[in-house]
Coordinates of C-alpha atoms in Angstrom, one line a residue:
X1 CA 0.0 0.0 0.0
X2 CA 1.3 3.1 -1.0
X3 CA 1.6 6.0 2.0
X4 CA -1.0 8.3 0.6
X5 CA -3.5 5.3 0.6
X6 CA -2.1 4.7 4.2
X7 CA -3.0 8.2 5.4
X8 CA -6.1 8.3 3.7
X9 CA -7.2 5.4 5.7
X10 CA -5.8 6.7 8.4
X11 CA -8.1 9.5 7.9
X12 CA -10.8 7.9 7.2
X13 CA -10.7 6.2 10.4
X14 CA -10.1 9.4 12.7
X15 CA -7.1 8.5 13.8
X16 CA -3.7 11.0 13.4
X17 CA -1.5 10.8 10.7
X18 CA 2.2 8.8 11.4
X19 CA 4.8 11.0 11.2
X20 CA 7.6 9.9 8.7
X21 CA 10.0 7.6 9.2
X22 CA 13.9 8.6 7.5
X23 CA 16.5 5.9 7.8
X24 CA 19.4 8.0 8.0
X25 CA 21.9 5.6 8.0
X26 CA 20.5 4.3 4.6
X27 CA 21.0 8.0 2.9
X28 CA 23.5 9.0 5.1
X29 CA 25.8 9.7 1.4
X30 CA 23.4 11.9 -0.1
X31 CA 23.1 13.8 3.4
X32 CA 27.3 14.4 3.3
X33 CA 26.8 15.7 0.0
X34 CA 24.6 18.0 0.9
X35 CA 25.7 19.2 4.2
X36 CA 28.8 19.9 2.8
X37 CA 26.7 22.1 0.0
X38 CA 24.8 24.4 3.0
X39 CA 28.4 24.6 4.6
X40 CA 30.0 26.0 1.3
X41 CA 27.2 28.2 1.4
X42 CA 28.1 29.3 4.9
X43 CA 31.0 30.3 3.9
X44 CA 30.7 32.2 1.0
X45 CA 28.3 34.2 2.8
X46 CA 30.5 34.6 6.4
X47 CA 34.0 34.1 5.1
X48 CA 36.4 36.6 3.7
X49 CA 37.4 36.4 0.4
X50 CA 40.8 35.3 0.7
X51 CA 40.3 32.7 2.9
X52 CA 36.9 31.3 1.1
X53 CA 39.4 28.7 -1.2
X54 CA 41.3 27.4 1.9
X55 CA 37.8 26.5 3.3
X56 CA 35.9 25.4 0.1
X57 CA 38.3 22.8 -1.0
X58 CA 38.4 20.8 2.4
X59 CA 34.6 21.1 2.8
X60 CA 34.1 19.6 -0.3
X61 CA 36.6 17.2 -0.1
X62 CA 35.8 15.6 2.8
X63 CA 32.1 15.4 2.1
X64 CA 33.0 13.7 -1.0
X65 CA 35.3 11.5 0.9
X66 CA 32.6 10.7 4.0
X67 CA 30.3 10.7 1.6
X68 CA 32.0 7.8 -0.5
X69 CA 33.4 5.8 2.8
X70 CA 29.7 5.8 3.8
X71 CA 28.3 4.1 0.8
X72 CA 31.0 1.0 1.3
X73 CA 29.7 0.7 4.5
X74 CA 26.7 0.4 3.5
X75 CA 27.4 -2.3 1.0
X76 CA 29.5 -4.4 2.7
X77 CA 27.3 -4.3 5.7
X78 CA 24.3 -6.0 5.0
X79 CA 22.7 -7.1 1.8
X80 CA 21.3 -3.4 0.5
X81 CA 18.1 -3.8 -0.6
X82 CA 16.1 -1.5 1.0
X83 CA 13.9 1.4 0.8
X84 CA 14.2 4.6 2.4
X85 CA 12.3 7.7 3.2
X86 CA 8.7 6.8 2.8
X87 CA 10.2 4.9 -0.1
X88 CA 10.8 8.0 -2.0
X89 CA 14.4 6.4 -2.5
X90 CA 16.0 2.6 -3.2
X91 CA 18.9 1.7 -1.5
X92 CA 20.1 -1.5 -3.4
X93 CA 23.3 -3.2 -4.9
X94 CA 22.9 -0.8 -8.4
X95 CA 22.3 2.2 -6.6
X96 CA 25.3 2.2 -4.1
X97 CA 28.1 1.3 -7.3
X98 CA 26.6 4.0 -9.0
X99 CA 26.5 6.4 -6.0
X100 CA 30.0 5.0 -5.5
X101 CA 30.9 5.8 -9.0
X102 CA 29.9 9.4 -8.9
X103 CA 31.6 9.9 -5.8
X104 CA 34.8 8.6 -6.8
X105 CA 34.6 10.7 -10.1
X106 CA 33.4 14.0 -8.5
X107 CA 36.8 13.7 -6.2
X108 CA 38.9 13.3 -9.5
X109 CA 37.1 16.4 -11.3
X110 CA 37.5 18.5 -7.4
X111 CA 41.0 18.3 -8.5
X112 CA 40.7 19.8 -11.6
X113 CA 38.3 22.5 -10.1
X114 CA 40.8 23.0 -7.6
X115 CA 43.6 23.5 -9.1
X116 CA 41.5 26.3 -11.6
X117 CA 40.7 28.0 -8.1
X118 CA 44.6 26.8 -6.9
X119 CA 45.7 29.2 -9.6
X120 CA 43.9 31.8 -9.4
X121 CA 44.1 32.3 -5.8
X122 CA 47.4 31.3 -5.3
X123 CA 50.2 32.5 -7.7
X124 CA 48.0 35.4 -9.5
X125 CA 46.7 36.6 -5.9
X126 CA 50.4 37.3 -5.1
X127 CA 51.1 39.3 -8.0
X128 CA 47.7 41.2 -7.4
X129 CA 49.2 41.9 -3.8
X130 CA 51.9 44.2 -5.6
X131 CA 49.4 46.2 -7.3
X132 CA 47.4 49.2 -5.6
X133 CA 43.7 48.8 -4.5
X134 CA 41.4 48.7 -6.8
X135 CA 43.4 47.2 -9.5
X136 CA 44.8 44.8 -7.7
X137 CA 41.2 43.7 -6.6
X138 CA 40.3 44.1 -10.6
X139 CA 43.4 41.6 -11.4
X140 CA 42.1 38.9 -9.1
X141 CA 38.8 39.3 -10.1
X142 CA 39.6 39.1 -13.6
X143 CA 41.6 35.9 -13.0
X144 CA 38.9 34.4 -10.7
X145 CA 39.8 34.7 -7.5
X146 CA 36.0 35.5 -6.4
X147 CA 35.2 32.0 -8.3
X148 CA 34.7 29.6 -5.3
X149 CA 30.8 29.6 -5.7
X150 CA 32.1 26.9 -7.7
X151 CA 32.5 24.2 -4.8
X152 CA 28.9 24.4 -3.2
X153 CA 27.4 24.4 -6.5
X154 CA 29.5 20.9 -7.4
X155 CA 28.2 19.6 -4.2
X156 CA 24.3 20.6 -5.0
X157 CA 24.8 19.1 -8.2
X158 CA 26.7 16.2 -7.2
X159 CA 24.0 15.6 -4.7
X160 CA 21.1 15.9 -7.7
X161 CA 23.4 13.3 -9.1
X162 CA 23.0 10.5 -6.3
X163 CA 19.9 10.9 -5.6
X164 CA 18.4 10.7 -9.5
X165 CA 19.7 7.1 -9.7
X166 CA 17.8 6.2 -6.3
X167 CA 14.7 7.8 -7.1
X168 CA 12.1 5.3 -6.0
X169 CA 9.4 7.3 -7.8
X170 CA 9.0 9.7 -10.4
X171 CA 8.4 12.6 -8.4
X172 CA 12.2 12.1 -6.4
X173 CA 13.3 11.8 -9.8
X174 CA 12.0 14.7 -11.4
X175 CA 13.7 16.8 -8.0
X176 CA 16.7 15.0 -8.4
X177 CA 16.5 16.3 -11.7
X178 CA 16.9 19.6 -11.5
X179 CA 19.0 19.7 -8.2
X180 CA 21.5 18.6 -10.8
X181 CA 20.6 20.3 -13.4
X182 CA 20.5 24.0 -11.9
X183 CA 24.1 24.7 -10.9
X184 CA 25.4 23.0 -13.9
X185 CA 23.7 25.6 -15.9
X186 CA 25.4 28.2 -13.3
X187 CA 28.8 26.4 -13.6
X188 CA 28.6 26.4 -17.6
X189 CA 28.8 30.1 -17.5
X190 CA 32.1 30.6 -15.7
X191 CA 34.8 30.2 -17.8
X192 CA 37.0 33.2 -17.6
X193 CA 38.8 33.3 -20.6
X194 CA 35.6 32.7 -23.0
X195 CA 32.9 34.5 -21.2
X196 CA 30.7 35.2 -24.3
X197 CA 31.0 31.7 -25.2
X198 CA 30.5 30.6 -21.3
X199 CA 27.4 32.6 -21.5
X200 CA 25.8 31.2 -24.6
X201 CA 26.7 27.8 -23.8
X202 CA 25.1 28.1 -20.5
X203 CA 22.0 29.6 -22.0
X204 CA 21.6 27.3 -24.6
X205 CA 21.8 24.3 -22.2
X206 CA 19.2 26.3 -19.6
X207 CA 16.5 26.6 -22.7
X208 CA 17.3 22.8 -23.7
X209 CA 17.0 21.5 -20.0
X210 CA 13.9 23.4 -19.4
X211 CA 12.3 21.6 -22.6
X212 CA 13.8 18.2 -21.5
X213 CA 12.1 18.7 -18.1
X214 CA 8.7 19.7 -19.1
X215 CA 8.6 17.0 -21.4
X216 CA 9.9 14.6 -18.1
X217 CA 7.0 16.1 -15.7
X218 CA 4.1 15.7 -18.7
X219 CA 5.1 12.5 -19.4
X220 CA 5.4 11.6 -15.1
X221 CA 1.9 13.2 -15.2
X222 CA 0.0 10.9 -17.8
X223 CA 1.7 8.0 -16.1
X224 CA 0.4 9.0 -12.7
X225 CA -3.0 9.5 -14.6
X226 CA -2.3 5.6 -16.0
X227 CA -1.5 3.8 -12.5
X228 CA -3.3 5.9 -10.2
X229 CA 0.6 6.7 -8.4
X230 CA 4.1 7.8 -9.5
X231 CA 6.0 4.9 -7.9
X232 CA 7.8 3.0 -10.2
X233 CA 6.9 -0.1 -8.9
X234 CA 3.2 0.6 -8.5
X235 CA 3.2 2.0 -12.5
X236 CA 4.6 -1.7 -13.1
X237 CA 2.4 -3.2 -11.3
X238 CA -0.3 -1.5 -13.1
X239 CA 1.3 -2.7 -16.5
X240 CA -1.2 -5.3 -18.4
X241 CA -4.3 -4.7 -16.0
X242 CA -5.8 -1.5 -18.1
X243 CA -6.1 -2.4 -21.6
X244 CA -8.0 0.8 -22.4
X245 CA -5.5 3.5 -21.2
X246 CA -2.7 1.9 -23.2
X247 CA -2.4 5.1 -25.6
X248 CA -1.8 7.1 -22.3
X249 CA 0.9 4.9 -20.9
X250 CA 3.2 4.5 -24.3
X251 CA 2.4 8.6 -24.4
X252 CA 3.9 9.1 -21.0
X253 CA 6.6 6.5 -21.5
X254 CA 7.5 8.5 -24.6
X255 CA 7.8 11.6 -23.1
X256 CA 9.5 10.6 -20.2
X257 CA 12.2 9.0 -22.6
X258 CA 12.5 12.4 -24.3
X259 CA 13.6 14.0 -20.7
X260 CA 16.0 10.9 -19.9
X261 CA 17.5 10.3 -23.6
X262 CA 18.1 14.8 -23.2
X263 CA 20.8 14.3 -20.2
X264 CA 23.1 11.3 -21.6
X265 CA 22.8 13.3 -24.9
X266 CA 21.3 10.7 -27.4
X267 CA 20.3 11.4 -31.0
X268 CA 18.0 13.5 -31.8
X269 CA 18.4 15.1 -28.0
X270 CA 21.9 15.4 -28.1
X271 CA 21.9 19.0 -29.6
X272 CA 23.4 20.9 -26.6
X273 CA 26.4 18.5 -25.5
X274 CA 29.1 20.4 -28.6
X275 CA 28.0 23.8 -27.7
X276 CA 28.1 22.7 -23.5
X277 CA 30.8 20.9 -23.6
X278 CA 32.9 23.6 -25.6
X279 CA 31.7 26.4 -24.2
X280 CA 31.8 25.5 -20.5
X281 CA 35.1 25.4 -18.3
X282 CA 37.6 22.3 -19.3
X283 CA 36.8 21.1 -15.5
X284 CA 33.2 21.6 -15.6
X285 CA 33.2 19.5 -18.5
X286 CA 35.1 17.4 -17.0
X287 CA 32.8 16.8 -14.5
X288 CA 29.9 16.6 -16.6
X289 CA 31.2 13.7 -18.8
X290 CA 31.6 11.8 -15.9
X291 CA 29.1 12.2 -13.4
X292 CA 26.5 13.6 -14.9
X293 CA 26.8 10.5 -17.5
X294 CA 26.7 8.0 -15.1
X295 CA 24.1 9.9 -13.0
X296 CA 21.6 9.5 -16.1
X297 CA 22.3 6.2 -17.0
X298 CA 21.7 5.0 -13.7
X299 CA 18.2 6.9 -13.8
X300 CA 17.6 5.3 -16.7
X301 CA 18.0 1.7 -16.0
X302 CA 16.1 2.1 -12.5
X303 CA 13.4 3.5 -14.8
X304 CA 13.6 0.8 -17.7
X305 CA 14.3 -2.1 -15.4
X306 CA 11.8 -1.3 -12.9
X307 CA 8.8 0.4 -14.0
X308 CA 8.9 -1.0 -17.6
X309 CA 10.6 -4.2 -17.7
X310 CA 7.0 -5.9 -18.5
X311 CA 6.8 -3.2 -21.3
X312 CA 10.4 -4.2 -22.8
X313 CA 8.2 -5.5 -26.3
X314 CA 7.2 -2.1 -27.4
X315 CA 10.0 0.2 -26.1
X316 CA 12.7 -2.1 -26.8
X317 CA 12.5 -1.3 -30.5
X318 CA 12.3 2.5 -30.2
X319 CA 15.4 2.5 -28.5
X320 CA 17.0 0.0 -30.8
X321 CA 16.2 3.2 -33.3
X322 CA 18.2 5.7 -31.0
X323 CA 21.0 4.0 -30.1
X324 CA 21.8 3.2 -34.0
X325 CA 21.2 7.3 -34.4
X326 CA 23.0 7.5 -31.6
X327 CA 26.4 5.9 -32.5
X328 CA 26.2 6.6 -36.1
X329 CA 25.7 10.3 -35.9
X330 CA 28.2 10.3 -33.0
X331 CA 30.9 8.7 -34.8
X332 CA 30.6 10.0 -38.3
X333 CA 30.0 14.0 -37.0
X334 CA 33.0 13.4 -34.9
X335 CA 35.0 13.3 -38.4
X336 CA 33.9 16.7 -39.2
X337 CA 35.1 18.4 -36.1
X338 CA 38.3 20.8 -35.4
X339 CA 37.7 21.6 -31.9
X340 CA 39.0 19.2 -29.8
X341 CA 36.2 19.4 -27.3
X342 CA 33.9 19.3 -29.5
X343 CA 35.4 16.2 -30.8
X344 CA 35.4 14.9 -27.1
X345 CA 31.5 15.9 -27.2
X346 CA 30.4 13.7 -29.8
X347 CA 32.6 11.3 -28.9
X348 CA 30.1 10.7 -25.9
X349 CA 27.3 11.0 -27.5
X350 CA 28.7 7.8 -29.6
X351 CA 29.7 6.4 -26.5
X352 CA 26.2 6.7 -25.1
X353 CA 24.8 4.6 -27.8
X354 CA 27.0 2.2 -27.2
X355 CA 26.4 2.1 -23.0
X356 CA 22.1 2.4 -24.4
X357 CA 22.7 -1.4 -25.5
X358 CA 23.0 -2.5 -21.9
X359 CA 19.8 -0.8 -21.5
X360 CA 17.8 -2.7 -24.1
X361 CA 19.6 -5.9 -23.0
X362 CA 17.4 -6.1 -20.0
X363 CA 19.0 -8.5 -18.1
X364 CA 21.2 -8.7 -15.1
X365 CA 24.2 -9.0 -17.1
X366 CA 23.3 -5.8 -19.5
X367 CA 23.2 -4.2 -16.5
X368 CA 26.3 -5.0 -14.7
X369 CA 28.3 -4.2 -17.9
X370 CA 26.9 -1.2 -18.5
X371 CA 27.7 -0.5 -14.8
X372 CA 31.3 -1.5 -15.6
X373 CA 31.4 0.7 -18.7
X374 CA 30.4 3.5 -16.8
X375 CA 33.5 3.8 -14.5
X376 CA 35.7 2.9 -17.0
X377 CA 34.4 5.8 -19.8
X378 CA 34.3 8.0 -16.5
X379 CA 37.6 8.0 -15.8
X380 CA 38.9 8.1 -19.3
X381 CA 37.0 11.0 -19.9
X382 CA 38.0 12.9 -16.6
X383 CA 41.9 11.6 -18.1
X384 CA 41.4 13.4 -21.4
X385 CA 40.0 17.0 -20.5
X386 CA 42.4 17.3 -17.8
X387 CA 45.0 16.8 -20.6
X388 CA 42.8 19.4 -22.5
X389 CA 43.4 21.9 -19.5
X390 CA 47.3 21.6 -19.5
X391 CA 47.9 22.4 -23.2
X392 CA 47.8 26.3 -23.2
X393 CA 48.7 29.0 -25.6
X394 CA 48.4 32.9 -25.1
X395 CA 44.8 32.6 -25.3
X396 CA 43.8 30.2 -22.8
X397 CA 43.6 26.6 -23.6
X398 CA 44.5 25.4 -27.2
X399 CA 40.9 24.3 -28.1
X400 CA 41.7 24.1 -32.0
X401 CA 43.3 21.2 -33.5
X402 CA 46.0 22.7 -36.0
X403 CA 47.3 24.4 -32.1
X404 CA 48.2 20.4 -31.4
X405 CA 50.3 19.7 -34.2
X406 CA 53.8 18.5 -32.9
X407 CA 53.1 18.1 -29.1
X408 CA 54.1 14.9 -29.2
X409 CA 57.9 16.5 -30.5
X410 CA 57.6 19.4 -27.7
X411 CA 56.0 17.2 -25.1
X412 CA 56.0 13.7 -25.5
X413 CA 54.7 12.7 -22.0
X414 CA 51.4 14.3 -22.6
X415 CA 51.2 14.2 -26.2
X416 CA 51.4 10.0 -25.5
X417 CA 49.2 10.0 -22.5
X418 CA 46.5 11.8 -24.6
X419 CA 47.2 9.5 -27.5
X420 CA 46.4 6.6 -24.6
X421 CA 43.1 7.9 -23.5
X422 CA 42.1 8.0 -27.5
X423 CA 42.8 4.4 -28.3
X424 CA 40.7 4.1 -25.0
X425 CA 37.6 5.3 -26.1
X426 CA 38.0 3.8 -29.3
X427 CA 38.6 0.4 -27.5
X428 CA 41.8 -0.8 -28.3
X429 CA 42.7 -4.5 -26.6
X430 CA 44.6 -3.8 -22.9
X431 CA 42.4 -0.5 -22.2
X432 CA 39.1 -0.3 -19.9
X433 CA 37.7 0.7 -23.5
X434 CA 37.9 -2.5 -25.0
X435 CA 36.9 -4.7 -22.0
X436 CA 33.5 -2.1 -21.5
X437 CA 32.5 -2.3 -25.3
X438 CA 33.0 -6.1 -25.0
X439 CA 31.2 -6.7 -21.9
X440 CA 28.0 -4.7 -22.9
X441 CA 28.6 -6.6 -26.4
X442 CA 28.3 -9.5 -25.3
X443 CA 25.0 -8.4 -23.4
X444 CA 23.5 -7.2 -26.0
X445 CA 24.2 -10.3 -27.9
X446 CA 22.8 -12.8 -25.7
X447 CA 19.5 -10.7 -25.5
X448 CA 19.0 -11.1 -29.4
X449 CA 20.1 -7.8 -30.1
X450 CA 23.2 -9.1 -32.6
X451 CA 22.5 -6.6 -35.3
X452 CA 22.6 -3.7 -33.4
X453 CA 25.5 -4.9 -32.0
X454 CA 27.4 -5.2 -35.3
X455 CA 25.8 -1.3 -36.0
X456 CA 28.0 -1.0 -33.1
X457 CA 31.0 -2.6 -34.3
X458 CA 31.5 -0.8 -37.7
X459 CA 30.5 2.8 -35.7
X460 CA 34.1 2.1 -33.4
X461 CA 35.7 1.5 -36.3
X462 CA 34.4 4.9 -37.7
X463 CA 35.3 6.5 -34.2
X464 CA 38.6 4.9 -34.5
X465 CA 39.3 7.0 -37.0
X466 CA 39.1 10.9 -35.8
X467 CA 40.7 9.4 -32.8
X468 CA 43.7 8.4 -34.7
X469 CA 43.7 11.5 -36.5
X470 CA 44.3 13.6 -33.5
X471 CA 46.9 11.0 -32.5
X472 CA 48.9 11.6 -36.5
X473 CA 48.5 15.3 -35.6
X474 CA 50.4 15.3 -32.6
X475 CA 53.0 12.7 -33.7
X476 CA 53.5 13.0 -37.4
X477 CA 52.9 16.9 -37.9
X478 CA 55.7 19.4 -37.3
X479 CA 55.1 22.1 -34.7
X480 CA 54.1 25.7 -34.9
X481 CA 57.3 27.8 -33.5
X482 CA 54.6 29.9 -32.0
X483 CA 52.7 26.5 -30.7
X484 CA 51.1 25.7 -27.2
X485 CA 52.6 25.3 -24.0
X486 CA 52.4 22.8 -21.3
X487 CA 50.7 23.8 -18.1
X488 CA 50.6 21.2 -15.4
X489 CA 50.2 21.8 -11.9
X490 CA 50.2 19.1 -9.6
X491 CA 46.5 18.3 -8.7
X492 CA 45.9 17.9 -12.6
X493 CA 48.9 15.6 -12.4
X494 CA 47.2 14.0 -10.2
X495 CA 43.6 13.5 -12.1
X496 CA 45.3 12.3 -15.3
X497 CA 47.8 10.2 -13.8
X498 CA 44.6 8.3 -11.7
X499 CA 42.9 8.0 -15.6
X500 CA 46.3 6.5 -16.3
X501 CA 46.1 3.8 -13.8
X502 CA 42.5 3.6 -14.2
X503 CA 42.3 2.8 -18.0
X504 CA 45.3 0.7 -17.6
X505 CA 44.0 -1.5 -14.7
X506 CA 40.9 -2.3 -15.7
X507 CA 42.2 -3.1 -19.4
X508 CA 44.6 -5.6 -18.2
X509 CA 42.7 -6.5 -14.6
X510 CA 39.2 -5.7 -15.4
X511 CA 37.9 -8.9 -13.3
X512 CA 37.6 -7.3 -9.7
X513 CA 35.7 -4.4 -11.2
X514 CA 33.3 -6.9 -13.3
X515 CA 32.9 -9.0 -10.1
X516 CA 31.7 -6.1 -8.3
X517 CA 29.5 -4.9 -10.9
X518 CA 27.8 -8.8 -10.8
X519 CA 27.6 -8.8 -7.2
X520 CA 25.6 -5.3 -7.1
X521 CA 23.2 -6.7 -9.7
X522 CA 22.5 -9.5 -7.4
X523 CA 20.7 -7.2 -5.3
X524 CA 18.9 -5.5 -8.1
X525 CA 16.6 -2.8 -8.2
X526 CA 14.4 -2.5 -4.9
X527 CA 10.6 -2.2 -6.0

């Protein structure tokens, strides 16, 4: 019985309503997260300015940290299959490794995000410090001193993030939602260098996310006008019994689709990633190809696998249709592009059709490899744009292709470590590319799906090629005596040397990783 036909019987029989009952241990994570969001908050509003950084980055840290050591608790405690909250959320085997997942990627991206506040408060603050008053308050302004808004706003939406794939019902998921969504649009517009660009980019994915969400809450709303309630497993439940409302639940399934397929970025919703994902700063980005991927994912198969699973026969072939487009248009537009974080951009939107074949899989093992893929892509990508961030030239970073020719002549080290996270993503044997792509393969393939998985096959071998492109550039290409410049401070060390080890280990060691993905599914999704 769901609560609101528990109070109104309650009612009904003049007694007083129950209060709620929150287990806190079970979302203890989420509540980290977001403590450590209010206490950034704090102290932007009670802190002075030049000690805001020194507080920010701890703060966030550690509730990153807590936040993660919580979640292993909780799965090596007890078998997690739970729900919490009035059963607004599900705590179960999927939901922690992708909670765990985020987690561990948001504390990669902090470094990058860190060291953008690290060098601007730091090293430019001193040289500020020579200059009188106002401009040396105009100098650190311009280089972003002021900029730590930035850390309570990754928490809020790092918090959105854990909490969307956990949403028990689609109510929790449409405020998870936009608790993501909301400072990601704020965080798109901060890049210092490119503000106009920022700015647009920023707008443009505001006016796309408000679309994608309307369509999300009209299609929760014929669903709840289908089943009576908005909990996942009651709209299951209600699958099959009502012959006559059909129209209205393949409507609201359809609609609800629109507002998932708009966050992972799959064709024909994949229209903002380019613009975004150029336009924003290299970290944000960063995090967004991360997190926010495995964030909507997650959502997605705690949507498809619970609340549709019985309705696999008519959406199954609809998204057979988008994850062909999704691929195909990801690889071949890829070709055409001279930015390389553009490039990167539809590189995930290819990569998302690919990770959509776990999804129509439907089965426990579609599901565990699409978990896999999702920390392995995660890190790569986190890898690549904090390579993007230490090439430089006078204007900022060296976006442009022709600005890469001969790095790997004036610095083989990154030059080959970027080259490494390319054959990654275009799933070359002994990366955490090759052993993702064959795991959800192999999925998809025991589900029936083997011609979509061939679709597959000839679109990385499409991929392969822009990839290697960039790598001929960099190796074979003789560089600009003007050319870019390698900037590297140590937390970006850092961040790409952990998408080193990453890629690397679970390429050549990928069986812990699998194992832990198979033991999460079998607790699968609470109903």
């Amino acid at each position: 019985m769901s609560t609101t036909s528990q109070v109104s019987a309650v009612l009904a029989q003049g007694g007083d309503i129950p209060a709620p009952h929150i287990e806190y241990g079970q979302i203890a994570p989420l509540l980290l997260v977001l403590g450590a969001a209010v206490v950034g908050v704090l102290v932007e509003a009670f802190a002075g300015r030049n000690a805001r950084y020194y507080l920010q980055v701890p703060v966030a840290f550690l509730g990153l940290a807590g936040g993660f050591a919580w979640t292993i608790a909780l799965a090596w405690r007890d078998n997690p299959h739970h729900v919490a909250a009035e059963g607004a959320l599900g705590v179960d085997g999927p939901t922690l490794f992708i909670q765990g997942t985020i987690l561990v990627l948001a504390l990669v991206s902090l470094l990058l995000i860190a060291e953008r506040g690290d060098k601007a408060g730091g090293h430019f603050a001193a040289q500020a410090s020579a200059l009188p008053g106002s401009e040396a308050e105009q100098r650190t302004t311009a280089m972003g001193f002021t900029q730590t808004e930035v850390f309570p706003l990754m928490m809020f939406a790092v918090a959105g993030m854990m909490m969307f794939p956990a949403a028990n019902d689609l109510l929790t998921m449409f405020v998870a939602l936009e608790v993501m969504s909301l400072p990601l649009y704020l965080l798109c517009g901060l890049a210092r260098r490119r503000r106009l660009l920022s700015q647009e980019a920023a707008v443009k994915y505001f006016l796309l996310g408000a679309f994608s969400s309307a369509f999300f809450l009209y299609g929760a709303a014929l669903l709840y006008g289908y089943a009576g309630s908005v909990r996942l497993s009651d709209i299951s439940a209600q699958i099959g019994k009502d012959a006559g409302s059909e129209t209205l639940l393949l409507s609201g399934v359809a609609l609800l689709s629109v507002g998932l397929l708009f966050k992972l970025g799959g064709v024909p919703f994949h229209m903002w990633k380019p613009d975004v994902y150029q336009g924003a700063p290299t970290p944000i980005t960063a995090l967004m190809a991360s997190c926010t991927v495995v964030a909507a994912f997650g959502g997605i198969l705690r949507v498809y696998y619970v609340a549709f699973e019985t309705l696999k026969w008519d959406w199954r072939p609809v998204m057979w249709g988008v994850a062909i487009l999704t691929m195909v248009a990801g690889s071949i537009i890829a070709i055409t592009q001279t930015d390389i974080k553009r490039m990167l951009a539809y590189s995930s939107i290819a990569h998302a059709g690919f990770l959509l074949m776990g999804v129509i899989a439907s089965s426990a093992d579609g599901l565990s490899s699409t978990m896999f893929y999702l920390v392995a892509y995660g890190f790569t990508s986190i890898g690549a744009f904090a390579v993007v961030t230490m090439v430089r030239d006078a204007g900022g970073e060296a976006g442009h292709l022709s600005r890469w020719a001969g790095l790997g002549k004036r610095s083989p080290v990154v030059a080959g470590v970027f080259a490494f996270f390319l054959l990654g993503f275009a799933g070359i044997p002994l990366t955490s590319g090759f052993t993702g792509k064959f795991a959800v393969f192999k999925a998809a393939v025991e589900s029936g799906a083997t011609p979509l998985v061939v679709v597959a096959v000839i679109s990385s071998a499409v991929a392969a090629f822009f990839y290697v492109r960039v790598i001929v550039v960099m190796f074979f290409s003789e560089p600009d005596a003007e050319g870019p410049v390698v900037v590297a401070g140590p937390a970006t060390a850092v961040a790409v040397a952990l998408g080193v080890t990453a890629t690397v280990v679970l390429g050549v060691i990928p069986q812990p990783v699998l194992d832990l993905a198979g033991q999460a599914t079998t607790h699968m999704f609470v109903r």
